[in-house]
Coordinates of C-alpha atoms in Angstrom, one line a residue:
Chain I
M801 CA 158.0 332.9 318.2
T802 CA 157.1 335.0 315.2
L803 CA 155.7 334.1 311.8
A804 CA 158.8 332.3 310.6
A805 CA 158.9 329.9 313.5
G806 CA 155.2 329.2 313.3
I807 CA 155.4 328.4 309.6
G808 CA 158.5 326.2 310.4
Y809 CA 156.5 324.2 312.9
V810 CA 153.6 323.7 310.4
L811 CA 156.0 322.5 307.7
L812 CA 157.8 320.2 310.2
A813 CA 154.5 318.4 310.9
L814 CA 153.1 318.5 307.4
G815 CA 156.1 318.9 305.1
P816 CA 156.3 315.3 303.8
S817 CA 152.5 315.2 303.5
L818 CA 152.7 318.3 301.4
A819 CA 155.3 316.8 299.2
L820 CA 153.2 313.6 298.8
F821 CA 150.2 315.8 298.0
V822 CA 151.9 317.9 295.4
T823 CA 153.6 315.0 293.5
L824 CA 151.1 312.2 293.7
I825 CA 147.7 313.5 294.6
S826 CA 147.3 317.0 293.1
T827 CA 147.4 315.6 289.6
K828 CA 144.5 313.3 290.1
P829 CA 141.3 315.0 291.1
F830 CA 139.7 311.8 292.4
L831 CA 142.5 311.3 294.9
I832 CA 142.0 314.8 296.2
L833 CA 138.3 313.8 296.8
V834 CA 139.4 310.6 298.6
L835 CA 141.8 312.7 300.8
L836 CA 139.0 315.1 301.7
S837 CA 136.5 312.3 302.5
S838 CA 139.1 310.5 304.6
T839 CA 139.9 313.7 306.6
L840 CA 136.2 314.2 307.1
L841 CA 135.7 310.7 308.5
W842 CA 138.6 311.0 310.9
L843 CA 137.4 314.4 312.1
I844 CA 134.0 312.8 312.8
S845 CA 135.7 310.1 314.7
L846 CA 137.6 312.6 316.8
I847 CA 134.4 314.5 317.5
V848 CA 132.6 311.4 318.6
L849 CA 135.4 310.4 320.9
S850 CA 135.5 313.9 322.4
G851 CA 131.8 313.9 322.9
F852 CA 132.0 310.6 324.7
W853 CA 134.9 311.7 326.9
K854 CA 133.4 315.1 327.7
A855 CA 131.9 313.8 330.8
F856 CA 135.2 312.6 332.2
L857 CA 137.4 315.6 331.3
P858 CA 139.4 317.3 332.6
I859 CA 141.3 314.5 334.2
K860 CA 142.3 315.9 337.5
T861 CA 144.3 313.1 339.0
S862 CA 147.9 312.8 338.0
A863 CA 147.6 309.0 337.8
W864 CA 148.3 307.5 334.5
W865 CA 145.5 304.9 334.2
P866 CA 142.7 307.2 333.0
Y867 CA 144.9 308.1 330.1
V868 CA 145.4 304.4 329.3
I869 CA 141.7 303.9 329.0
L870 CA 141.5 307.1 326.9
I871 CA 144.1 305.9 324.4
L872 CA 142.8 302.4 324.2
T873 CA 139.2 303.3 323.6
S874 CA 140.2 305.9 321.0
V875 CA 142.5 303.5 319.1
V876 CA 139.9 300.7 319.1
F877 CA 137.2 303.1 317.8
Q878 CA 139.4 304.4 315.1
E879 CA 140.4 300.9 314.0
G880 CA 136.8 299.9 313.8
L881 CA 136.2 303.0 311.5
R882 CA 139.0 301.7 309.3
L883 CA 137.0 298.6 308.6
V884 CA 134.0 300.8 307.7
L885 CA 136.2 302.8 305.4
W886 CA 137.3 299.5 303.7
R887 CA 133.7 298.5 303.1
G888 CA 133.0 301.9 301.5
Y889 CA 136.1 301.6 299.4
K890 CA 135.0 298.2 298.1
K891 CA 131.7 299.6 296.9
M892 CA 133.5 302.5 295.3
E893 CA 135.9 300.2 293.5
D894 CA 133.1 298.3 291.9
M895 CA 131.5 301.5 290.7
L896 CA 134.8 302.7 289.4
D897 CA 135.4 299.5 287.4
A898 CA 131.9 299.6 285.9
F899 CA 132.4 303.2 284.9
A900 CA 135.8 302.4 283.3
D901 CA 134.2 299.7 281.3
R902 CA 131.5 302.1 280.1
V903 CA 133.9 304.8 278.9
A904 CA 136.3 302.2 277.4
K905 CA 139.2 303.1 279.6
P906 CA 141.3 300.5 281.5
R907 CA 140.1 299.3 284.8
L908 CA 141.9 300.2 288.1
Y909 CA 145.5 299.1 288.1
L910 CA 147.1 297.8 291.2
T911 CA 149.0 301.0 291.6
D912 CA 145.8 303.0 291.2
K913 CA 144.3 301.0 294.1
M914 CA 147.4 301.6 296.2
Q915 CA 147.3 305.3 295.4
I916 CA 143.7 305.4 296.6
A917 CA 144.8 303.7 299.9
L918 CA 147.7 306.2 300.2
A919 CA 145.3 309.1 299.7
G920 CA 143.0 307.7 302.4
G921 CA 145.9 307.2 304.8
L922 CA 147.2 310.7 304.0
G923 CA 143.8 312.1 304.9
H924 CA 144.0 310.3 308.3
G925 CA 147.5 311.7 308.9
V926 CA 146.5 315.2 307.9
A927 CA 143.5 315.1 310.1
H928 CA 145.7 314.0 313.0
A929 CA 148.4 316.7 312.3
V930 CA 145.8 319.4 311.9
F931 CA 143.8 318.8 315.0
F932 CA 146.5 317.7 317.4
C933 CA 149.3 320.0 316.3
L934 CA 148.3 322.8 313.9
S935 CA 145.3 324.0 315.8
L936 CA 147.4 324.6 318.9
L937 CA 150.1 326.4 316.9
T938 CA 148.3 329.8 316.9
P939 CA 150.3 331.2 319.8
S940 CA 153.5 330.3 318.1
F941 CA 152.9 333.0 315.5
G942 CA 153.2 335.6 318.2
P943 CA 156.3 336.9 320.1
A944 CA 156.7 334.2 322.8
T945 CA 157.0 330.5 323.2
L946 CA 155.7 327.8 325.5
Y947 CA 157.4 325.0 327.4
V948 CA 155.8 322.0 329.1
D949 CA 157.0 320.9 332.6
K950 CA 157.4 317.3 331.8
C951 CA 159.5 317.8 328.7
S952 CA 161.3 321.1 329.0
Y953 CA 164.1 320.3 326.5
A954 CA 162.4 322.1 323.6
P955 CA 159.4 324.3 323.1
F956 CA 156.0 322.5 323.3
F957 CA 155.3 323.4 319.7
L958 CA 158.4 321.7 318.4
I959 CA 157.8 318.5 320.4
S960 CA 154.2 318.3 319.3
A961 CA 155.2 318.9 315.6
I962 CA 157.8 316.1 315.9
I963 CA 155.4 313.7 317.4
S964 CA 152.8 314.6 314.7
L965 CA 155.3 313.9 312.0
A966 CA 155.8 310.4 313.3
F967 CA 152.0 309.8 313.5
V968 CA 151.4 311.2 310.0
T969 CA 153.9 308.6 308.7
I970 CA 152.3 305.8 310.7
H971 CA 148.7 306.7 309.6
T972 CA 149.6 307.2 306.0
F973 CA 151.3 303.9 305.4
S974 CA 149.3 301.7 307.7
M975 CA 146.3 302.5 305.5
V976 CA 148.1 301.1 302.5
I977 CA 149.1 298.0 304.5
A978 CA 145.6 297.6 305.8
F979 CA 143.9 297.9 302.4
N980 CA 146.3 295.4 300.9
G981 CA 145.7 293.1 303.7
Y982 CA 142.0 293.2 303.4
A983 CA 142.2 292.8 299.6
Q984 CA 144.4 289.8 299.8
G985 CA 142.9 288.4 303.0
N986 CA 146.4 288.3 304.5
K987 CA 145.9 287.9 308.2
S988 CA 149.3 289.2 309.3
D989 CA 148.8 292.4 307.4
Q990 CA 145.4 292.9 308.8
L991 CA 146.5 292.4 312.4
I992 CA 149.7 294.4 312.3
V993 CA 148.0 297.7 311.6
P994 CA 145.9 297.8 314.8
A995 CA 148.9 296.6 316.6
I996 CA 151.1 299.4 315.3
H997 CA 148.4 301.9 316.2
I998 CA 148.1 300.7 319.8
I999 CA 151.8 300.5 320.3
A1000 CA 152.2 304.0 319.0
G1001 CA 149.4 305.3 321.2
T1002 CA 150.8 303.6 324.3
L1003 CA 154.3 304.9 323.5
T1004 CA 153.0 308.4 323.9
L1005 CA 151.9 307.5 327.4
V1006 CA 155.6 307.4 328.3
N1007 CA 155.5 311.2 327.8
L1008 CA 153.5 311.5 330.9
A1009 CA 156.5 310.7 333.0
S1010 CA 158.9 313.5 333.7
S1011 CA 161.5 313.7 330.9
G1012 CA 159.8 310.7 329.4
C1013 CA 159.8 312.2 326.0
I1014 CA 163.5 311.5 325.7
V1015 CA 162.7 307.8 325.6
G1016 CA 159.2 308.1 324.1
I1017 CA 159.9 310.1 320.9
P1018 CA 162.8 308.0 319.5
L1019 CA 160.8 304.8 320.2
L1020 CA 157.9 306.4 318.3
Y1021 CA 160.1 307.1 315.4
I1022 CA 161.4 303.5 315.4
V1023 CA 157.8 302.4 315.1
A1024 CA 157.1 304.9 312.3
L1025 CA 160.2 303.9 310.3
S1026 CA 159.4 300.2 310.7
T1027 CA 155.8 300.9 309.4
L1028 CA 157.4 302.6 306.4
A1029 CA 159.8 299.7 305.9
Y1030 CA 157.0 297.1 306.2
C1031 CA 154.8 298.9 303.8
G1032 CA 157.7 299.3 301.3
K1033 CA 158.5 295.6 301.5
M1034 CA 154.8 294.6 301.1
V1035 CA 154.3 296.9 298.1
W1036 CA 157.5 295.6 296.5
R1037 CA 156.4 292.1 297.0
R1038 CA 152.9 292.7 295.5
L1039 CA 154.3 294.5 292.5
T1040 CA 156.9 291.9 291.7
E1041 CA 154.2 289.2 292.1
T1042 CA 151.9 290.9 289.6
Q1043 CA 154.8 291.4 287.2
I1044 CA 155.7 287.7 287.3
R1045 CA 152.1 286.8 286.7
L1046 CA 151.8 289.2 283.7
T1047 CA 155.1 288.4 282.0
P1048 CA 154.5 285.8 279.3
Q1049 CA 156.1 282.5 280.2
N1050 CA 158.6 281.2 277.7
Q1051 CA 157.6 277.7 276.6
Chain M
M1428 CA 150.0 293.9 279.0
D1429 CA 153.1 296.0 279.3
Q1430 CA 153.0 298.6 281.9
N1431 CA 154.7 301.2 279.7
H1432 CA 151.9 301.2 277.1
R1433 CA 148.9 301.7 279.3
N1434 CA 146.4 304.4 278.7
T1435 CA 145.8 307.0 281.3
G1436 CA 143.4 305.5 283.7
I1437 CA 140.2 307.0 284.9
L1438 CA 141.7 308.4 288.1
H1439 CA 143.2 311.2 286.1
T1440 CA 140.0 312.8 284.9
L1441 CA 137.3 311.6 287.4
G1442 CA 136.0 314.3 289.7
E1443 CA 137.7 317.1 287.8
E1444 CA 134.7 319.4 287.7
I1445 CA 134.2 319.1 291.5
I1446 CA 137.8 320.0 292.1
R1447 CA 137.5 323.0 289.8
I1448 CA 134.8 324.4 292.0
I1449 CA 136.3 323.4 295.3
T1450 CA 139.6 325.2 294.5
P1451 CA 138.1 328.7 294.2
V1452 CA 135.8 328.2 297.1
S1453 CA 138.8 327.2 299.2
I1454 CA 140.8 330.2 298.0
C1455 CA 138.0 332.5 298.9
M1456 CA 137.6 331.0 302.4
L1457 CA 141.4 331.1 302.9
S1458 CA 141.5 334.8 301.9
V1459 CA 138.7 335.7 304.2
V1460 CA 140.4 333.8 307.1
I1461 CA 143.7 335.6 306.5
L1462 CA 141.9 339.0 306.3
V1463 CA 140.0 338.3 309.5
S1464 CA 143.2 337.3 311.3
I1465 CA 145.2 340.3 310.2
L1466 CA 142.5 342.9 310.7
D1467 CA 140.9 341.5 313.8
K1468 CA 143.9 342.0 316.0
D1469 CA 143.6 345.7 315.8
S1470 CA 140.4 346.4 317.7
S1471 CA 140.5 350.1 317.0
L1472 CA 139.4 349.3 313.5
S1473 CA 136.2 347.6 314.5
S1474 CA 133.3 350.0 314.3
S1475 CA 129.8 348.9 314.5
V1476 CA 128.5 348.3 311.0
S1477 CA 125.0 349.6 310.6
T1478 CA 123.5 347.8 307.7
I1479 CA 120.1 346.4 307.1
A1480 CA 121.1 343.4 309.0
T1481 CA 121.5 345.2 312.3
I1482 CA 118.5 347.6 311.9
A1483 CA 116.4 345.8 314.4
Y1484 CA 118.8 345.3 317.3
T1485 CA 122.4 346.3 318.0
E1486 CA 124.2 343.7 320.1
T1487 CA 126.1 344.8 323.1
T1488 CA 128.3 342.6 325.2
S1489 CA 126.4 343.4 328.4
D1490 CA 123.1 341.7 327.3
S1491 CA 122.2 338.3 328.5
E1492 CA 122.4 335.4 326.1
W1493 CA 118.6 335.1 325.7
D1494 CA 118.4 338.8 324.8
K1495 CA 121.2 338.4 322.3
F1496 CA 119.5 335.5 320.7
K1497 CA 116.1 337.3 320.4
G1498 CA 117.8 340.3 318.9
A1499 CA 119.7 338.2 316.4
L1500 CA 116.5 336.5 315.5
L1501 CA 114.8 339.8 314.9
N1502 CA 117.7 341.0 312.8
S1503 CA 117.7 337.9 310.6
L1504 CA 113.9 338.0 310.1
V1505 CA 114.3 341.6 308.8
F1506 CA 117.1 340.6 306.6
V1507 CA 115.3 337.6 305.1
A1508 CA 112.2 339.7 304.6
V1509 CA 114.1 342.3 302.6
V1510 CA 115.8 339.5 300.6
T1511 CA 112.5 337.9 299.8
V1512 CA 110.9 341.2 298.7
V1513 CA 113.9 342.0 296.5
T1514 CA 113.9 338.6 294.9
F1515 CA 110.3 338.9 294.0
L1516 CA 111.1 342.3 292.5
L1517 CA 113.8 340.5 290.4
V1518 CA 111.3 337.9 289.2
V1519 CA 108.9 340.6 288.2
L1520 CA 111.6 342.5 286.3
F1521 CA 112.8 339.3 284.6
Y1522 CA 109.2 338.5 283.6
F1523 CA 108.9 341.9 281.9
N1524 CA 112.1 341.3 280.0
C1525 CA 114.1 344.1 281.7
T1526 CA 117.3 342.0 281.4
K1527 CA 119.4 345.0 280.3
F1528 CA 118.4 346.9 283.4
L1529 CA 119.4 343.9 285.5
K1530 CA 122.8 343.6 283.8
Y1531 CA 123.6 347.3 284.3
Y1532 CA 122.6 346.9 287.9
M1533 CA 124.9 344.0 288.3
G1534 CA 127.8 346.0 286.9
F1535 CA 126.9 348.9 289.2
S1536 CA 126.9 346.6 292.2
A1537 CA 130.3 345.1 291.2
F1538 CA 131.6 348.7 291.0
L1539 CA 130.4 349.5 294.5
V1540 CA 131.8 346.4 296.0
L1541 CA 135.2 346.6 294.4
G1542 CA 135.5 350.4 294.6
F1543 CA 134.1 351.2 298.0
M1544 CA 134.4 348.0 300.0
G1545 CA 137.7 347.1 298.4
G1546 CA 138.9 350.6 299.0
E1547 CA 138.1 350.6 302.7
I1548 CA 139.7 347.2 303.3
G1549 CA 142.7 348.5 301.4
V1550 CA 142.8 351.5 303.7
F1551 CA 142.6 349.2 306.8
L1552 CA 145.5 347.1 305.4
I1553 CA 147.6 350.3 304.8
Q1554 CA 147.0 351.3 308.4
V1555 CA 148.0 347.9 309.8
Y1556 CA 151.2 347.6 307.7
S1557 CA 152.0 351.4 307.5
V1558 CA 152.4 351.2 303.7
A1559 CA 153.8 354.5 302.4
I1560 CA 151.4 355.4 299.6
D1561 CA 149.8 358.7 298.8
C1562 CA 146.1 359.1 298.2
F1563 CA 146.3 360.0 294.5
T1564 CA 148.2 356.9 293.6
Y1565 CA 145.9 354.8 295.7
V1566 CA 142.8 356.2 294.1
L1567 CA 144.2 355.7 290.6
L1568 CA 145.1 352.1 291.3
L1569 CA 141.8 351.5 292.9
L1570 CA 139.9 353.0 290.0
N1571 CA 141.8 350.9 287.5
F1572 CA 141.2 347.8 289.5
T1573 CA 137.5 348.5 289.8
I1574 CA 136.9 349.3 286.2
V1575 CA 138.6 346.1 285.0
G1576 CA 136.4 344.2 287.5
V1577 CA 133.2 345.8 286.1
L1578 CA 134.3 344.9 282.6
A1579 CA 135.0 341.4 283.7
V1580 CA 131.5 341.0 285.1
F1581 CA 129.9 342.6 282.0
M1582 CA 131.6 341.3 279.0
S1583 CA 132.4 337.7 278.1
K1584 CA 135.4 338.5 275.9
I1585 CA 137.6 338.9 278.9
P1586 CA 139.9 335.9 279.6
I1587 CA 138.2 333.6 281.9
F1588 CA 140.9 333.5 284.5
V1589 CA 140.5 337.3 285.0
T1590 CA 136.7 336.9 285.4
Q1591 CA 137.1 334.1 287.9
S1592 CA 139.6 336.0 289.9
Y1593 CA 137.4 339.0 290.1
M1594 CA 134.5 336.9 291.2
V1595 CA 136.5 335.5 294.0
V1596 CA 137.7 339.0 295.0
I1597 CA 134.1 340.2 295.1
G1598 CA 133.1 337.2 297.2
V1599 CA 136.0 337.9 299.6
L1600 CA 135.2 341.6 300.0
T1601 CA 131.5 341.0 300.6
A1602 CA 132.2 338.1 303.0
Y1603 CA 134.6 340.2 305.0
W1604 CA 132.0 342.9 305.5
F1605 CA 129.5 340.4 306.7
T1606 CA 131.9 339.1 309.3
M1607 CA 131.9 342.5 310.9
L1608 CA 128.3 341.9 312.1
P1609 CA 127.9 341.0 315.7
E1610 CA 128.4 337.3 316.6
W1611 CA 125.0 336.0 317.4
T1612 CA 123.5 337.9 314.5
T1613 CA 125.9 336.3 312.1
W1614 CA 125.2 332.8 313.2
V1615 CA 121.4 333.2 313.2
L1616 CA 121.6 335.0 309.9
L1617 CA 123.5 332.1 308.3
V1618 CA 120.9 329.6 309.5
A1619 CA 118.0 331.9 308.4
M1620 CA 119.5 332.3 304.9
A1621 CA 120.0 328.5 304.6
L1622 CA 116.3 328.0 305.5
Y1623 CA 115.3 330.8 303.1
D1624 CA 117.3 329.2 300.3
L1625 CA 115.6 325.9 301.0
A1626 CA 112.1 327.4 300.9
A1627 CA 112.7 329.7 298.0
V1628 CA 114.0 327.0 295.7
L1629 CA 111.8 324.0 296.7
L1630 CA 108.4 325.5 297.6
P1631 CA 106.0 325.9 294.7
G1632 CA 105.6 329.6 295.3
G1633 CA 109.2 330.3 296.0
P1634 CA 110.8 333.2 294.0
L1635 CA 113.8 331.3 293.0
R1636 CA 111.8 328.5 291.6
L1637 CA 109.7 330.9 289.6
L1638 CA 112.9 332.5 288.3
V1639 CA 114.3 329.2 287.2
E1640 CA 111.2 328.1 285.5
L1641 CA 110.9 331.4 283.6
A1642 CA 114.5 331.2 282.5
I1643 CA 114.1 327.5 281.4
S1644 CA 110.9 328.3 279.4
R1645 CA 112.6 331.2 277.6
D1646 CA 116.0 329.4 277.3
E1647 CA 117.8 332.5 278.6
D1648 CA 120.5 333.2 281.1
I1649 CA 119.5 334.5 284.4
P1650 CA 121.4 337.8 284.8
A1651 CA 123.4 337.1 288.0
L1652 CA 126.9 337.1 289.4
V1653 CA 127.9 333.5 288.8
Y1654 CA 131.3 331.9 289.0
E1655 CA 132.0 329.7 286.0
A1656 CA 134.6 326.9 286.1
R1657 CA 135.3 326.9 282.4
P1658 CA 133.6 327.7 279.1
V1659 CA 131.5 325.0 277.5
I1660 CA 132.6 323.8 274.0
D1661 CA 129.6 323.0 271.8
P1662 CA 130.4 319.8 270.0
R1663 CA 128.2 320.7 267.1
S1664 CA 129.8 323.9 266.1
N1665 CA 133.2 323.3 267.8
A1666 CA 133.3 326.9 268.9
T1667 CA 133.1 328.5 272.3
V1668 CA 129.5 329.0 272.9
Q1669 CA 128.2 332.0 274.8
R1670 CA 128.2 330.6 278.3
R1671 CA 124.6 329.5 279.0
V1672 CA 122.9 328.4 282.0
W1673 CA 120.8 325.8 280.2
R1674 CA 121.1 324.2 276.8
D1675 CA 118.0 322.7 275.4
R1676 CA 119.1 320.2 272.8
P1677 CA 117.0 317.6 271.1
V1678 CA 117.8 314.1 272.1
N1679 CA 119.4 312.5 269.0
V1680 CA 118.9 308.8 269.3
E1681 CA 121.0 307.7 266.3
A1682 CA 123.9 310.0 266.7
Q1683 CA 125.0 308.7 270.1
S1684 CA 128.5 307.9 269.2
R1685 CA 130.1 310.3 271.6
P1686 CA 128.9 311.5 275.0
Q1687 CA 126.9 314.7 275.0
V1688 CA 128.2 317.6 276.9
D1689 CA 126.2 317.9 280.0
T1690 CA 125.6 321.3 281.3
E1691 CA 125.4 321.6 285.0
T1692 CA 124.4 324.7 286.7
V1693 CA 125.1 325.1 290.3
G1694 CA 124.4 328.2 292.3
S1695 CA 122.6 330.8 294.2
S1696 CA 123.9 334.2 293.7
R1697 CA 123.6 337.1 296.0
N1698 CA 124.5 340.6 295.1
V1699 CA 125.2 342.6 298.2
E1700 CA 126.2 346.2 298.6
E1701 CA 126.8 348.2 301.7
G1702 CA 123.6 349.4 303.4
R1703 CA 121.2 347.9 300.9
V1704 CA 120.8 344.3 299.9
N1705 CA 119.7 343.2 296.5
E1706 CA 119.2 339.6 295.6
L1707 CA 119.9 337.8 292.3
S1708 CA 119.6 334.2 293.0
V1709 CA 120.1 331.2 290.8
P1710 CA 119.5 327.9 292.4
L1711 CA 121.3 324.6 291.8
I1712 CA 120.3 323.0 288.6
E1713 CA 121.4 320.1 286.5
R1714 CA 120.3 319.1 283.0
L1715 CA 121.6 315.6 282.4
R1716 CA 120.9 314.6 278.9
E1717 CA 120.1 310.9 278.6
R1718 CA 122.2 309.0 276.1
G1719 CA 119.7 306.6 274.6
V1720 CA 118.0 304.5 277.3
E1721 CA 119.8 303.9 280.6
P1722 CA 117.3 302.5 282.9
E1723 CA 119.7 300.9 285.4
S1724 CA 121.6 302.8 288.0
L1725 CA 123.7 305.5 286.6
G1726 CA 126.6 304.6 288.8
L1727 CA 129.3 307.3 288.8
E1728 CA 127.3 309.5 286.4
G1729 CA 124.6 309.2 289.0
I1730 CA 126.7 310.8 291.6
G1731 CA 127.9 313.6 289.4
L1732 CA 131.5 312.6 289.2
A1733 CA 131.5 311.8 285.5
S1734 CA 129.8 314.8 283.9
T1735 CA 131.9 316.8 281.5
G1736 CA 130.0 320.1 281.5
A1737 CA 131.0 323.3 283.1
I1738 CA 129.9 323.9 286.6
K1739 CA 128.7 327.3 287.8
L1740 CA 128.4 328.3 291.4
G1741 CA 126.6 331.5 292.4
L1742 CA 128.5 334.1 294.2
G1743 CA 126.1 334.1 297.2
D1744 CA 127.3 330.6 298.1
F1745 CA 130.9 331.7 298.0
I1746 CA 130.0 334.6 300.3
F1747 CA 128.0 332.7 302.9
Y1748 CA 130.5 329.9 303.1
S1749 CA 133.3 332.4 303.7
V1750 CA 131.3 334.3 306.3
L1751 CA 130.9 331.1 308.2
V1752 CA 134.6 330.2 308.1
G1753 CA 135.6 333.9 308.8
R1754 CA 133.4 333.9 311.9
A1755 CA 134.9 330.6 313.0
A1756 CA 138.3 332.2 312.6
M1757 CA 137.4 334.8 315.1
Y1758 CA 137.2 332.1 317.7
D1759 CA 140.1 329.8 317.0
F1760 CA 141.8 328.0 314.1
M1761 CA 140.6 324.6 315.2
T1762 CA 137.0 325.7 314.3
V1763 CA 138.2 327.0 311.0
Y1764 CA 139.6 323.6 310.0
A1765 CA 136.5 321.8 311.1
C1766 CA 134.1 324.2 309.4
Y1767 CA 136.2 324.1 306.2
I1768 CA 135.9 320.3 306.0
A1769 CA 132.2 320.4 306.9
I1770 CA 131.5 323.0 304.1
I1771 CA 133.4 321.0 301.5
A1772 CA 131.6 317.9 302.5
G1773 CA 128.3 319.7 302.3
L1774 CA 129.1 321.0 298.8
G1775 CA 130.0 317.4 297.8
I1776 CA 126.8 316.1 299.2
T1777 CA 124.8 318.8 297.4
L1778 CA 126.4 317.9 294.1
V1779 CA 125.6 314.2 294.7
L1780 CA 122.0 315.1 295.5
L1781 CA 121.8 317.2 292.4
A1782 CA 122.8 314.3 290.2
V1783 CA 120.4 312.0 292.0
Y1784 CA 117.3 314.3 291.9
Q1785 CA 118.1 316.2 288.8
K1786 CA 116.1 319.3 289.6
A1787 CA 116.8 322.7 291.0
L1788 CA 118.4 322.4 294.4
P1789 CA 119.7 325.1 296.8
A1790 CA 123.4 325.0 297.5
L1791 CA 123.4 326.7 300.9
P1792 CA 121.4 324.5 303.4
V1793 CA 123.5 321.4 303.6
S1794 CA 126.9 323.1 303.9
V1795 CA 125.7 325.8 306.3
M1796 CA 123.9 323.4 308.6
L1797 CA 127.0 321.1 308.6
G1798 CA 129.3 324.0 309.1
V1799 CA 127.3 325.4 312.1
L1800 CA 127.0 321.9 313.6
F1801 CA 130.7 321.2 313.3
Y1802 CA 131.5 324.7 314.8
V1803 CA 129.3 324.0 317.8
L1804 CA 130.7 320.5 318.3
T1805 CA 134.3 321.6 317.9
R1806 CA 134.0 324.6 320.2
F1807 CA 132.3 322.7 323.0
F1808 CA 133.7 319.2 322.7
L1809 CA 136.7 318.7 320.5
E1810 CA 138.7 321.6 321.8
D1811 CA 138.8 320.4 325.4
F1812 CA 139.6 316.9 324.4
V1813 CA 142.4 317.8 322.1
V1814 CA 143.9 320.4 324.4
Q1815 CA 143.8 317.9 327.3
C1816 CA 145.6 315.2 325.2
S1817 CA 148.1 317.4 323.5
S1818 CA 149.2 319.4 326.5
N1819 CA 150.2 316.0 328.1
L1820 CA 151.9 315.1 324.8
L1821 CA 149.4 312.2 324.5
M1822 CA 148.4 311.4 320.9
F1823 CA 147.0 308.6 319.0

């Protein structure tokens, strides 16, 4: 539906990420590199998954259980990759601290570490939005639009952009939660991230039913907003803890 | 420790040089993708480009795949052979100190690219958008644009932003012309150029290696079209030094109070004009000056993130990266995103290898190989998977 609509869909899916990028990440070159590496890693994960599933696609039956297996295997694989990302990040953190000592600058602050986690999560979100939503938006720059049978309330592009926005939020902030959980050894943080991912993935299965998106998409947004709230609470808790530790005690 | 009084941490400056190179490379790729998307829709504009790259075989859609592949291979072999001959010619000229001739030739090539190629693409754009402009005005504007571009290539007194922009424009124009080659020829040519780059820089008899050694031994610049990220400030004289490819400085053991400026040189440069190809190639080089004795692992300096010198990237790299992405754009945008990330990753890996090995390295092979690999994987695997998931509104 013309260039304006196409750009509108792009901004709908990626607008908040663009805002985060411009304000937080573009001023620090290292975070841009973290974002690019994270996007690369998740792209590789998608390619590996697609290579594995190539033999079984296209799914001809209209039954829903092949899709369940698809979602579950993909989510499990991606969560495993998150652990790999954490290991790499630990090594990088040691190198960064050694470098900071050598050039007589302060070591990584807590906020620096959280910003690196945020950049990593944003990379994941951007990879999702680009490959699941943006790459299919090319027809929307033309004169017509497209509707899906199962969800004919709005054009396909709009629905896919809305779902991508929810997923970008989920991915961005669950990386922050996960990295904090691994750093502190907090089991509940560590387990909640895969749980959120699986719940979000299975919620999209609801879209398979006819008119299921009416139920599926608001539930997905509830998950996204609760991820956001949980992350905010956790960050607040960590920052105030650190403040209390650093404020000199009055004797 | 009060949070208000902290110094700026390391995250603010680390990796700055890499970003200063990734930004113009990304802008060049984006411009080529946009040009390809705008001008490709109008199929009446596509005429078969007869250059040296299609001299051996002209691809037609009716041939079988094996024939196309053989023809593309022949084309690429011819192209690589011409490039090799011309590079050896360049080494000979450089050996006999004909640097002035080479500089004038560079200016002439810039004039041809900006004037003729830029003019033709401008005409295409005018046709597509029906811009109301008469030919006298157009020629006047084009002439001014071209002359300023030639001056920017020649002289170093021009503000660096203008020089950088003109380098990117020359890269975009040349890359767009390369995308007009037939499909199989383009892909095989990219792989062939990557292999040629690898051989020419690393093999002992390779022309680029000879060129680098000559230039190092004479402590001179190689005359080539090279994109520079920023001028290098010489800490001794505190003035902007003439931008040099290498700086040979004696290692001062006692005066190590501040880090030396490390001069990194990255690049292979190709100078292309319509119909004839001439090669000026500068491979990837780094001269990391040791500060005293650092026997243990260099850590972040080792992976090139911490250097403070100016990075230079040859224009040939810009061109071939953009050709890859432009060709991917002719298929679909999903391949564009995948190839873009692959090329940036390849560039990063090459910079890391550069800092580890600290000798001349070619900038093309890793990126082009990764780009071609990701293109093939995306086109044949990822697209089906993603379309299948998304069309059912199934995402994870």
